[in-house]
Amino acid sequence: MKKAVLLILLIVMAGFSIVILRGPYISNILKKALLPEIGVASGYRVVAQRISVNLFPLFVDAREIEVFDTGGKTLIVVPRTKAYIDLIGLLQKHIIVRRLVMKEPVIETERRQIDEILKNIRAYSGKESSPGVRVDIGALEIQKGTVHFVDPETYVMAEIRGLEGEITLGKVKRVKARAREVEIRKEGWPDMAGNVSLDFDIRNDVIDITKFVIGSAESVVENTGEIRRDKSVLDTNVELLVSTVKKMFGLKRSGAGKILVKGDLHYTRGELITDLSLSGNFHIETLMELLRVKEKVEGIVDVEGNLKGPLNALEGKGRVFLRDGNLFNVKVDSMRCDVSYADGRMDFSDGAGRIYDGYAAVTASIRLPVVNFFDLKVDFSGVDSLPLFGLIGWDPGIQKGKVNGFLTSSGARFNPKGRFEYASTEKGEDVLGRVKSLSGEFNKEG
């Protein structure tokens, strides 16, 4: 009988405790104790609809937390927050929050406000408040978060949806974050969208990135490295599908392909320096559409090379194989050549291949990024006469044959000039049909 009474008393007391701890009285006490402390830590005004205590397991449960800036604008809304607390430090007025979980937060802020909050939190961390209570947070977790970010100085707007993250605080701060969808908009840039995974540690002002992956329309960028105040290095691997580029820039012409990039990015003294190797294949007309080149440049390109130097003085070298192509109205069956880029000029040299069922040596150059001038020289031998004469806009009425010679074109439009030597391979019935050889010069304008 005594045991039954004792059990009933314990149940009643437990129930009474649960009612009290989750009731408005405790909620008001916790609001007065905790919200001003959070406000001091962040530097902004913080309110909550209700705060209660759960015994098993022990955590503080807060509903509808809102953070306001000095002008009264809502910066952060968190429908539910759980703070899992250790009992050990309470007797010494030391609140140890093992884990602070924010569920479905909505954050709308600017870069300036983020900088201010981080600065205030760093100043507050480990510092005793006025009643002598110290608050330490072991880890912060975000579940299903949404972020609207604006940087007025750089005109950048970012939308982040499906944010999952964890920040472990201590001597070594560890950050893990995943975002299902990230959209970035900047005036003068194409809109960018993708997903992001990021893992890094912060130790003695050094950010050690162990994983930084960006995915967009089946293209992937993977980075690892270190970020320091005076020098940063990223090891990068890129698998870029041409379809991603076309979608990003709204390109319409057909063409597929993939480009692989691997190497290092160095950032020092305000300058980004590249040391990258690249390989892949793509339709060159996609690149020409991106560069807004109106002249006819087409074909499937296999490329292997490197890019080095600072962005404002980038240099590149490589080897290119072109097939089923067309270079400024010169049809190319296949061609290999060296390619180099420096000082806004791309050069194609030592080109050798087949055109019009014959052989050709090709050199060319174009200006970038605005292609308003190009140089082209083709030395040819044993090429079919009919398509070559058609290229220069001439129909002499003679029989098919083979042609040796050269042509050049320079300027903003294709206006070929050069010299040729013709030898017939067929015999006709009329006077022109009996012409066996012919030589001359040509100069086409307009």
CSV table of C-alpha atoms in Angstrom, one decimal:
chain,number,residue,atom,x,y,z
A,1,MET,CA,0.0,0.0,0.0
A,2,LYS,CA,2.8,2.4,0.9
A,3,LYS,CA,4.6,1.6,-2.3
A,4,ALA,CA,1.5,2.3,-4.3
A,5,VAL,CA,1.0,5.6,-2.6
A,6,LEU,CA,4.6,6.6,-3.2
A,7,LEU,CA,4.3,5.6,-6.8
A,8,ILE,CA,1.2,7.7,-7.2
A,9,LEU,CA,2.9,10.7,-5.5
A,10,LEU,CA,5.9,10.4,-7.9
A,11,ILE,CA,3.6,10.2,-10.9
A,12,VAL,CA,1.7,13.3,-9.7
A,13,MET,CA,4.9,15.2,-9.0
A,14,ALA,CA,6.3,14.3,-12.4
A,15,GLY,CA,3.1,15.3,-14.1
A,16,PHE,CA,3.0,18.5,-12.1
A,17,SER,CA,6.6,19.2,-13.0
A,18,ILE,CA,5.9,18.7,-16.7
A,19,VAL,CA,2.9,21.0,-16.6
A,20,ILE,CA,4.9,23.7,-14.7
A,21,LEU,CA,8.0,23.4,-16.9
A,22,ARG,CA,6.0,23.6,-20.1
A,23,GLY,CA,3.6,26.3,-18.8
A,24,PRO,CA,3.5,30.1,-19.3
A,25,TYR,CA,5.1,30.8,-15.9
A,26,ILE,CA,8.4,29.0,-16.8
A,27,SER,CA,8.1,30.4,-20.3
A,28,ASN,CA,8.1,34.0,-19.1
A,29,ILE,CA,11.0,33.3,-16.7
A,30,LEU,CA,13.1,31.7,-19.5
A,31,LYS,CA,12.3,34.5,-21.9
A,32,LYS,CA,13.6,37.1,-19.4
A,33,ALA,CA,16.7,35.1,-18.7
A,34,LEU,CA,17.7,33.9,-22.1
A,35,LEU,CA,16.4,36.3,-24.8
A,36,PRO,CA,18.4,39.4,-23.5
A,37,GLU,CA,21.5,37.1,-23.4
A,38,ILE,CA,21.0,36.1,-27.0
A,39,GLY,CA,20.4,39.7,-27.9
A,40,VAL,CA,23.7,40.7,-26.3
A,41,ALA,CA,25.5,37.9,-28.1
A,42,SER,CA,24.1,38.8,-31.6
A,43,GLY,CA,23.7,42.5,-31.2
A,44,TYR,CA,20.1,42.4,-32.3
A,45,ARG,CA,16.7,42.3,-30.6
A,46,VAL,CA,15.4,38.7,-30.1
A,47,VAL,CA,11.8,37.6,-29.3
A,48,ALA,CA,10.1,34.2,-28.8
A,49,GLN,CA,6.5,33.2,-28.7
A,50,ARG,CA,7.0,30.5,-26.1
A,51,ILE,CA,9.9,28.7,-24.3
A,52,SER,CA,9.5,25.5,-22.3
A,53,VAL,CA,11.7,22.8,-20.7
A,54,ASN,CA,11.5,19.1,-21.5
A,55,LEU,CA,12.8,16.7,-18.9
A,56,PHE,CA,13.5,13.5,-20.8
A,57,PRO,CA,15.7,14.2,-22.6
A,58,LEU,CA,16.6,17.6,-21.1
A,59,PHE,CA,16.3,20.4,-23.6
A,60,VAL,CA,14.9,23.9,-23.8
A,61,ASP,CA,12.2,24.1,-26.5
A,62,ALA,CA,11.6,27.6,-28.1
A,63,ARG,CA,8.9,28.4,-30.6
A,64,GLU,CA,8.8,31.2,-33.2
A,65,ILE,CA,12.1,32.9,-32.4
A,66,GLU,CA,12.5,36.2,-34.4
A,67,VAL,CA,15.5,38.4,-34.7
A,68,PHE,CA,15.1,42.1,-35.7
A,69,ASP,CA,17.7,44.6,-36.8
A,70,THR,CA,17.9,48.1,-35.3
A,71,GLY,CA,15.3,49.4,-37.8
A,72,GLY,CA,12.8,46.7,-36.8
A,73,LYS,CA,13.2,44.6,-40.0
A,74,THR,CA,12.9,40.8,-39.5
A,75,LEU,CA,16.2,39.1,-40.2
A,76,ILE,CA,15.7,35.6,-38.9
A,77,VAL,CA,12.6,33.5,-38.2
A,78,VAL,CA,13.0,30.1,-36.6
A,79,PRO,CA,9.7,28.1,-36.1
A,80,ARG,CA,11.3,25.8,-33.6
A,81,THR,CA,14.6,25.7,-31.7
A,82,LYS,CA,15.9,23.0,-29.3
A,83,ALA,CA,18.8,23.6,-26.9
A,84,TYR,CA,20.2,20.4,-25.4
A,85,ILE,CA,21.7,21.3,-22.0
A,86,ASP,CA,24.2,19.6,-19.6
A,87,LEU,CA,23.2,19.7,-16.0
A,88,ILE,CA,26.8,19.7,-14.6
A,89,GLY,CA,27.5,23.4,-15.2
A,90,LEU,CA,24.3,24.8,-13.9
A,91,LEU,CA,25.5,24.9,-10.3
A,92,GLN,CA,28.4,27.1,-11.3
A,93,LYS,CA,26.2,29.4,-13.4
A,94,HIS,CA,27.7,27.9,-16.5
A,95,ILE,CA,25.1,27.0,-19.1
A,96,ILE,CA,26.6,24.4,-21.5
A,97,VAL,CA,24.5,23.9,-24.6
A,98,ARG,CA,25.7,20.7,-26.1
A,99,ARG,CA,23.7,21.2,-29.3
A,100,LEU,CA,21.5,24.0,-30.5
A,101,VAL,CA,19.1,22.8,-33.2
A,102,MET,CA,17.3,25.3,-35.5
A,103,LYS,CA,14.5,23.8,-37.5
A,104,GLU,CA,13.4,25.4,-40.8
A,105,PRO,CA,14.9,28.8,-40.2
A,106,VAL,CA,14.3,31.6,-42.7
A,107,ILE,CA,17.2,34.1,-42.9
A,108,GLU,CA,16.9,37.3,-44.9
A,109,THR,CA,20.0,39.4,-44.5
A,110,GLU,CA,22.8,41.5,-46.0
A,111,ARG,CA,26.5,40.9,-45.9
A,112,ARG,CA,26.9,43.9,-43.5
A,113,GLN,CA,24.5,42.3,-41.0
A,114,ILE,CA,26.2,38.9,-41.1
A,115,ASP,CA,29.6,40.6,-40.5
A,116,GLU,CA,28.1,42.4,-37.5
A,117,ILE,CA,26.5,39.3,-36.0
A,118,LEU,CA,29.7,37.3,-36.4
A,119,LYS,CA,31.8,40.1,-34.8
A,120,ASN,CA,29.4,40.3,-31.9
A,121,ILE,CA,29.3,36.5,-31.3
A,122,ARG,CA,33.2,36.4,-31.4
A,123,ALA,CA,33.3,39.2,-28.8
A,124,TYR,CA,30.7,37.5,-26.6
A,125,SER,CA,32.0,33.9,-26.9
A,126,GLY,CA,33.1,32.6,-23.4
A,127,LYS,CA,32.4,36.0,-21.8
A,128,GLU,CA,30.4,36.3,-18.6
A,129,SER,CA,27.2,38.3,-18.7
A,130,SER,CA,26.2,40.8,-16.1
A,131,PRO,CA,24.7,38.3,-13.6
A,132,GLY,CA,27.8,36.2,-13.9
A,133,VAL,CA,26.3,33.5,-16.1
A,134,ARG,CA,28.4,32.1,-18.8
A,135,VAL,CA,26.9,30.4,-21.9
A,136,ASP,CA,28.9,28.0,-24.1
A,137,ILE,CA,27.5,26.3,-27.2
A,138,GLY,CA,29.1,23.1,-28.3
A,139,ALA,CA,27.4,22.7,-31.7
A,140,LEU,CA,24.9,24.5,-33.9
A,141,GLU,CA,22.7,22.5,-36.3
A,142,ILE,CA,20.4,23.8,-39.0
A,143,GLN,CA,17.7,21.7,-40.6
A,144,LYS,CA,15.8,22.6,-43.8
A,145,GLY,CA,17.0,26.2,-43.8
A,146,THR,CA,16.3,29.0,-46.3
A,147,VAL,CA,18.5,32.0,-46.9
A,148,HIS,CA,18.0,35.2,-48.8
A,149,PHE,CA,21.3,37.1,-49.1
A,150,VAL,CA,22.1,40.5,-50.6
A,151,ASP,CA,25.5,42.2,-50.9
A,152,PRO,CA,24.8,45.8,-52.1
A,153,GLU,CA,28.5,46.5,-52.6
A,154,THR,CA,28.9,43.8,-55.3
A,155,TYR,CA,25.3,43.6,-56.5
A,156,VAL,CA,25.1,39.9,-55.6
A,157,MET,CA,21.9,38.2,-54.7
A,158,ALA,CA,21.8,34.6,-53.4
A,159,GLU,CA,18.9,32.2,-52.6
A,160,ILE,CA,19.7,29.1,-50.7
A,161,ARG,CA,17.0,26.4,-50.1
A,162,GLY,CA,17.2,23.0,-48.4
A,163,LEU,CA,20.1,24.1,-46.2
A,164,GLU,CA,21.4,21.4,-43.8
A,165,GLY,CA,24.4,22.2,-41.7
A,166,GLU,CA,26.4,21.7,-38.5
A,167,ILE,CA,28.9,24.0,-36.8
A,168,THR,CA,31.1,22.5,-34.1
A,169,LEU,CA,32.5,25.2,-31.8
A,170,GLY,CA,35.7,25.1,-29.8
A,171,LYS,CA,39.4,25.6,-30.4
A,172,VAL,CA,39.0,24.0,-33.8
A,173,LYS,CA,35.7,25.1,-35.4
A,174,ARG,CA,34.3,22.5,-37.8
A,175,VAL,CA,31.6,23.3,-40.4
A,176,LYS,CA,29.6,20.9,-42.5
A,177,ALA,CA,26.9,22.3,-44.8
A,178,ARG,CA,24.8,21.0,-47.6
A,179,ALA,CA,22.3,23.0,-49.8
A,180,ARG,CA,19.9,21.4,-52.1
A,181,GLU,CA,19.6,24.5,-54.3
A,182,VAL,CA,21.6,27.6,-54.6
A,183,GLU,CA,20.8,30.5,-57.0
A,184,ILE,CA,23.2,33.4,-57.5
A,185,ARG,CA,22.4,36.5,-59.5
A,186,LYS,CA,24.6,39.4,-60.3
A,187,GLU,CA,24.2,42.3,-62.7
A,188,GLY,CA,26.0,41.5,-66.0
A,189,TRP,CA,26.4,37.8,-65.1
A,190,PRO,CA,24.3,34.9,-66.2
A,191,ASP,CA,22.1,33.4,-63.5
A,192,MET,CA,23.8,30.5,-61.8
A,193,ALA,CA,22.1,27.6,-60.0
A,194,GLY,CA,23.2,24.3,-58.5
A,195,ASN,CA,23.8,22.4,-55.3
A,196,VAL,CA,26.6,22.8,-52.8
A,197,SER,CA,28.4,20.6,-50.2
A,198,LEU,CA,31.0,22.2,-48.0
A,199,ASP,CA,33.2,20.8,-45.2
A,200,PHE,CA,36.0,22.9,-43.5
A,201,ASP,CA,37.8,23.5,-40.3
A,202,ILE,CA,39.0,26.8,-38.8
A,203,ARG,CA,42.2,26.6,-36.8
A,204,ASN,CA,44.3,29.7,-35.9
A,205,ASP,CA,42.9,31.9,-38.6
A,206,VAL,CA,43.4,29.1,-41.2
A,207,ILE,CA,40.5,27.7,-43.1
A,208,ASP,CA,41.2,24.1,-44.1
A,209,ILE,CA,38.7,23.0,-46.8
A,210,THR,CA,38.4,19.3,-47.0
A,211,LYS,CA,35.4,19.3,-49.3
A,212,PHE,CA,33.8,22.0,-51.5
A,213,VAL,CA,31.6,20.5,-54.2
A,214,ILE,CA,29.4,22.5,-56.6
A,215,GLY,CA,27.0,20.7,-58.9
A,216,SER,CA,25.0,22.2,-61.7
A,217,ALA,CA,23.1,20.4,-64.4
A,218,GLU,CA,25.3,17.3,-64.2
A,219,SER,CA,28.5,19.4,-64.2
A,220,VAL,CA,30.7,19.2,-61.0
A,221,VAL,CA,33.4,21.4,-59.5
A,222,GLU,CA,35.4,19.8,-56.6
A,223,ASN,CA,37.8,21.8,-54.5
A,224,THR,CA,40.1,21.2,-51.5
A,225,GLY,CA,42.7,23.5,-50.0
A,226,GLU,CA,43.7,26.2,-47.5
A,227,ILE,CA,42.6,29.8,-47.1
A,228,ARG,CA,44.9,32.1,-45.2
A,229,ARG,CA,45.0,35.9,-44.7
A,230,ASP,CA,48.1,36.4,-46.9
A,231,LYS,CA,47.8,33.4,-49.2
A,232,SER,CA,45.3,30.8,-50.3
A,233,VAL,CA,45.5,27.7,-52.4
A,234,LEU,CA,42.7,25.5,-53.9
A,235,ASP,CA,43.2,22.2,-55.6
A,236,THR,CA,40.3,22.1,-58.1
A,237,ASN,CA,38.8,19.4,-60.4
A,238,VAL,CA,36.1,20.4,-62.9
A,239,GLU,CA,33.9,18.2,-65.1
A,240,LEU,CA,32.0,20.7,-67.2
A,241,LEU,CA,29.3,19.6,-69.6
A,242,VAL,CA,28.8,21.9,-72.6
A,243,SER,CA,25.0,21.5,-72.0
A,244,THR,CA,25.5,23.3,-68.6
A,245,VAL,CA,27.3,26.2,-70.4
A,246,LYS,CA,24.5,26.4,-73.0
A,247,LYS,CA,21.8,26.5,-70.3
A,248,MET,CA,23.6,29.1,-68.2
A,249,PHE,CA,24.2,31.5,-71.1
A,250,GLY,CA,21.0,30.7,-73.0
A,251,LEU,CA,22.9,29.4,-76.1
A,252,LYS,CA,20.7,28.0,-78.9
A,253,ARG,CA,23.0,26.2,-81.4
A,254,SER,CA,23.3,22.4,-81.2
A,255,GLY,CA,26.3,20.7,-79.8
A,256,ALA,CA,27.4,18.5,-76.9
A,257,GLY,CA,30.7,17.8,-75.2
A,258,LYS,CA,32.6,17.7,-72.0
A,259,ILE,CA,35.7,19.6,-70.6
A,260,LEU,CA,37.9,18.4,-67.8
A,261,VAL,CA,39.9,20.9,-65.8
A,262,LYS,CA,42.4,20.0,-63.1
A,263,GLY,CA,45.0,22.1,-61.2
A,264,ASP,CA,45.6,24.8,-58.6
A,265,LEU,CA,44.2,28.2,-57.9
A,266,HIS,CA,46.5,30.6,-55.9
A,267,TYR,CA,45.2,33.7,-54.3
A,268,THR,CA,47.8,36.1,-53.0
A,269,ARG,CA,48.0,39.9,-52.5
A,270,GLY,CA,44.6,40.4,-54.0
A,271,GLU,CA,45.4,38.5,-57.2
A,272,LEU,CA,44.1,35.1,-58.4
A,273,ILE,CA,46.7,33.0,-60.3
A,274,THR,CA,45.8,29.8,-62.2
A,275,ASP,CA,47.8,26.7,-62.9
A,276,LEU,CA,45.4,24.4,-64.7
A,277,SER,CA,45.5,21.6,-67.2
A,278,LEU,CA,42.4,20.9,-69.4
A,279,SER,CA,41.2,18.3,-71.9
A,280,GLY,CA,37.9,17.5,-73.5
A,281,ASN,CA,35.8,17.7,-76.7
A,282,PHE,CA,33.1,20.0,-77.8
A,283,HIS,CA,31.5,21.6,-80.8
A,284,ILE,CA,33.4,24.8,-81.6
A,285,GLU,CA,30.3,26.6,-82.8
A,286,THR,CA,29.2,26.6,-79.1
A,287,LEU,CA,32.3,28.6,-78.2
A,288,MET,CA,31.8,30.9,-81.2
A,289,GLU,CA,28.2,31.6,-80.1
A,290,LEU,CA,29.3,32.3,-76.6
A,291,LEU,CA,31.9,34.8,-78.0
A,292,ARG,CA,29.3,36.2,-80.4
A,293,VAL,CA,31.4,35.4,-83.5
A,294,LYS,CA,29.3,35.7,-86.6
A,295,GLU,CA,31.9,34.3,-89.1
A,296,LYS,CA,31.4,30.6,-89.9
A,297,VAL,CA,33.6,28.5,-87.5
A,298,GLU,CA,32.3,25.0,-86.9
A,299,GLY,CA,33.4,21.5,-86.1
A,300,ILE,CA,34.1,19.0,-83.4
A,301,VAL,CA,37.2,19.8,-81.3
A,302,ASP,CA,39.3,17.6,-79.1
A,303,VAL,CA,41.6,19.7,-77.0
A,304,GLU,CA,44.4,19.2,-74.5
A,305,GLY,CA,46.5,22.0,-72.9
A,306,ASN,CA,47.0,24.3,-70.0
A,307,LEU,CA,46.1,27.7,-68.6
A,308,LYS,CA,48.6,29.6,-66.4
A,309,GLY,CA,49.0,33.0,-64.9
A,310,PRO,CA,46.9,35.7,-63.3
A,311,LEU,CA,43.4,36.3,-64.6
A,312,ASN,CA,44.3,39.7,-66.1
A,313,ALA,CA,47.3,38.2,-68.0
A,314,LEU,CA,46.1,34.7,-68.6
A,315,GLU,CA,48.2,32.5,-71.0
A,316,GLY,CA,47.4,29.1,-72.5
A,317,LYS,CA,48.9,26.5,-74.7
A,318,GLY,CA,47.6,23.3,-76.2
A,319,ARG,CA,47.0,20.9,-79.0
A,320,VAL,CA,43.7,20.8,-80.9
A,321,PHE,CA,42.2,18.2,-83.3
A,322,LEU,CA,39.3,19.4,-85.5
A,323,ARG,CA,37.1,17.2,-87.5
A,324,ASP,CA,34.1,17.8,-89.8
A,325,GLY,CA,34.8,21.5,-89.5
A,326,ASN,CA,34.6,24.8,-91.2
A,327,LEU,CA,37.1,27.6,-90.6
A,328,PHE,CA,35.9,31.0,-92.1
A,329,ASN,CA,34.1,29.1,-95.0
A,330,VAL,CA,37.0,26.7,-95.6
A,331,LYS,CA,35.6,23.2,-95.1
A,332,VAL,CA,38.0,21.0,-93.1
A,333,ASP,CA,37.7,17.2,-93.1
A,334,SER,CA,40.3,17.0,-90.3
A,335,MET,CA,43.2,19.1,-88.9
A,336,ARG,CA,45.6,19.1,-86.0
A,337,CYS,CA,47.3,22.3,-84.8
A,338,ASP,CA,48.9,24.0,-81.9
A,339,VAL,CA,46.9,26.7,-80.1
A,340,SER,CA,48.1,29.4,-77.8
A,341,TYR,CA,46.5,32.4,-76.0
A,342,ALA,CA,48.2,35.6,-74.6
A,343,ASP,CA,47.4,39.3,-74.5
A,344,GLY,CA,43.9,38.9,-75.8
A,345,ARG,CA,45.0,36.9,-78.9
A,346,MET,CA,44.5,33.3,-79.8
A,347,ASP,CA,46.8,31.8,-82.3
A,348,PHE,CA,46.5,28.5,-84.3
A,349,SER,CA,49.8,27.4,-85.7
A,350,ASP,CA,51.5,24.3,-87.3
A,351,GLY,CA,48.1,23.2,-88.5
A,352,ALA,CA,48.1,20.2,-90.9
A,353,GLY,CA,45.1,18.4,-92.2
A,354,ARG,CA,42.8,17.5,-95.1
A,355,ILE,CA,40.5,19.9,-96.9
A,356,TYR,CA,38.5,19.2,-100.1
A,357,ASP,CA,40.1,15.8,-100.5
A,358,GLY,CA,43.6,17.2,-100.4
A,359,TYR,CA,46.2,18.5,-97.9
A,360,ALA,CA,46.6,21.8,-96.2
A,361,ALA,CA,48.8,23.7,-93.8
A,362,VAL,CA,46.8,26.2,-91.8
A,363,THR,CA,47.7,29.2,-89.5
A,364,ALA,CA,45.1,31.5,-88.0
A,365,SER,CA,44.6,34.0,-85.2
A,366,ILE,CA,41.6,35.8,-83.6
A,367,ARG,CA,41.2,38.6,-81.0
A,368,LEU,CA,39.3,37.9,-77.8
A,369,PRO,CA,37.0,38.5,-76.0
A,370,VAL,CA,35.4,40.6,-78.8
A,371,VAL,CA,36.2,38.9,-82.1
A,372,ASN,CA,36.3,41.7,-84.6
A,373,PHE,CA,39.5,40.8,-86.4
A,374,PHE,CA,41.1,37.6,-87.6
A,375,ASP,CA,44.0,36.4,-89.7
A,376,LEU,CA,44.0,33.2,-91.8
A,377,LYS,CA,46.5,31.5,-94.2
A,378,VAL,CA,46.0,28.2,-95.9
A,379,ASP,CA,48.7,26.5,-98.0
A,380,PHE,CA,47.0,23.7,-100.0
A,381,SER,CA,48.0,20.9,-102.3
A,382,GLY,CA,46.0,18.3,-104.3
A,383,VAL,CA,42.6,19.8,-103.3
A,384,ASP,CA,39.5,19.4,-105.5
A,385,SER,CA,39.1,22.4,-107.8
A,386,LEU,CA,35.4,22.9,-107.8
A,387,PRO,CA,34.9,23.6,-104.1
A,388,LEU,CA,38.0,25.7,-103.9
A,389,PHE,CA,37.0,27.9,-106.9
A,390,GLY,CA,33.5,28.1,-105.3
A,391,LEU,CA,35.2,29.4,-102.1
A,392,ILE,CA,36.7,32.3,-104.0
A,393,GLY,CA,33.5,32.9,-105.9
A,394,TRP,CA,34.8,31.9,-109.4
A,395,ASP,CA,33.4,29.4,-111.9
A,396,PRO,CA,35.8,29.2,-114.9
A,397,GLY,CA,33.7,26.4,-116.5
A,398,ILE,CA,36.6,24.0,-116.8
A,399,GLN,CA,36.6,20.3,-115.8
A,400,LYS,CA,37.3,18.9,-112.4
A,401,GLY,CA,40.9,18.9,-111.3
A,402,LYS,CA,43.4,19.3,-108.5
A,403,VAL,CA,44.8,22.6,-107.3
A,404,ASN,CA,47.9,23.7,-105.4
A,405,GLY,CA,48.5,27.2,-104.0
A,406,PHE,CA,47.6,29.4,-101.0
A,407,LEU,CA,45.0,31.8,-99.8
A,408,THR,CA,45.0,34.4,-97.0
A,409,SER,CA,42.3,36.6,-95.4
A,410,SER,CA,42.7,39.3,-92.8
A,411,GLY,CA,40.2,41.7,-91.2
A,412,ALA,CA,36.7,41.6,-89.9
A,413,ARG,CA,35.3,39.6,-92.8
A,414,PHE,CA,36.4,36.7,-95.0
A,415,ASN,CA,37.9,38.2,-98.1
A,416,PRO,CA,40.4,35.7,-99.5
A,417,LYS,CA,43.2,36.4,-101.9
A,418,GLY,CA,46.1,34.2,-103.1
A,419,ARG,CA,47.5,32.1,-105.9
A,420,PHE,CA,46.6,28.8,-107.5
A,421,GLU,CA,47.9,26.2,-110.0
A,422,TYR,CA,45.3,24.0,-111.6
A,423,ALA,CA,45.7,20.6,-113.3
A,424,SER,CA,42.7,18.8,-114.8
A,425,THR,CA,41.8,15.2,-114.0
A,426,GLU,CA,39.0,14.9,-116.5
A,427,LYS,CA,38.6,15.8,-120.2
A,428,GLY,CA,35.6,17.6,-121.6
A,429,GLU,CA,34.3,17.9,-125.2
A,430,ASP,CA,34.3,21.7,-125.6
A,431,VAL,CA,37.2,24.1,-125.7
A,432,LEU,CA,37.2,24.8,-121.9
A,433,GLY,CA,36.9,21.0,-121.3
A,434,ARG,CA,40.3,20.5,-123.0
A,435,VAL,CA,42.1,22.9,-120.6
A,436,LYS,CA,44.8,20.8,-118.9
A,437,SER,CA,46.4,23.4,-116.6
A,438,LEU,CA,45.8,26.9,-115.4
A,439,SER,CA,47.5,29.3,-112.9
A,440,GLY,CA,46.7,32.7,-111.6
A,441,GLU,CA,46.0,35.0,-108.7
A,442,PHE,CA,42.7,35.9,-107.0
A,443,ASN,CA,41.5,38.6,-104.7
A,444,LYS,CA,37.9,38.5,-103.5
A,445,GLU,CA,36.4,41.6,-101.8
A,446,GLY,CA,32.9,42.2,-100.4
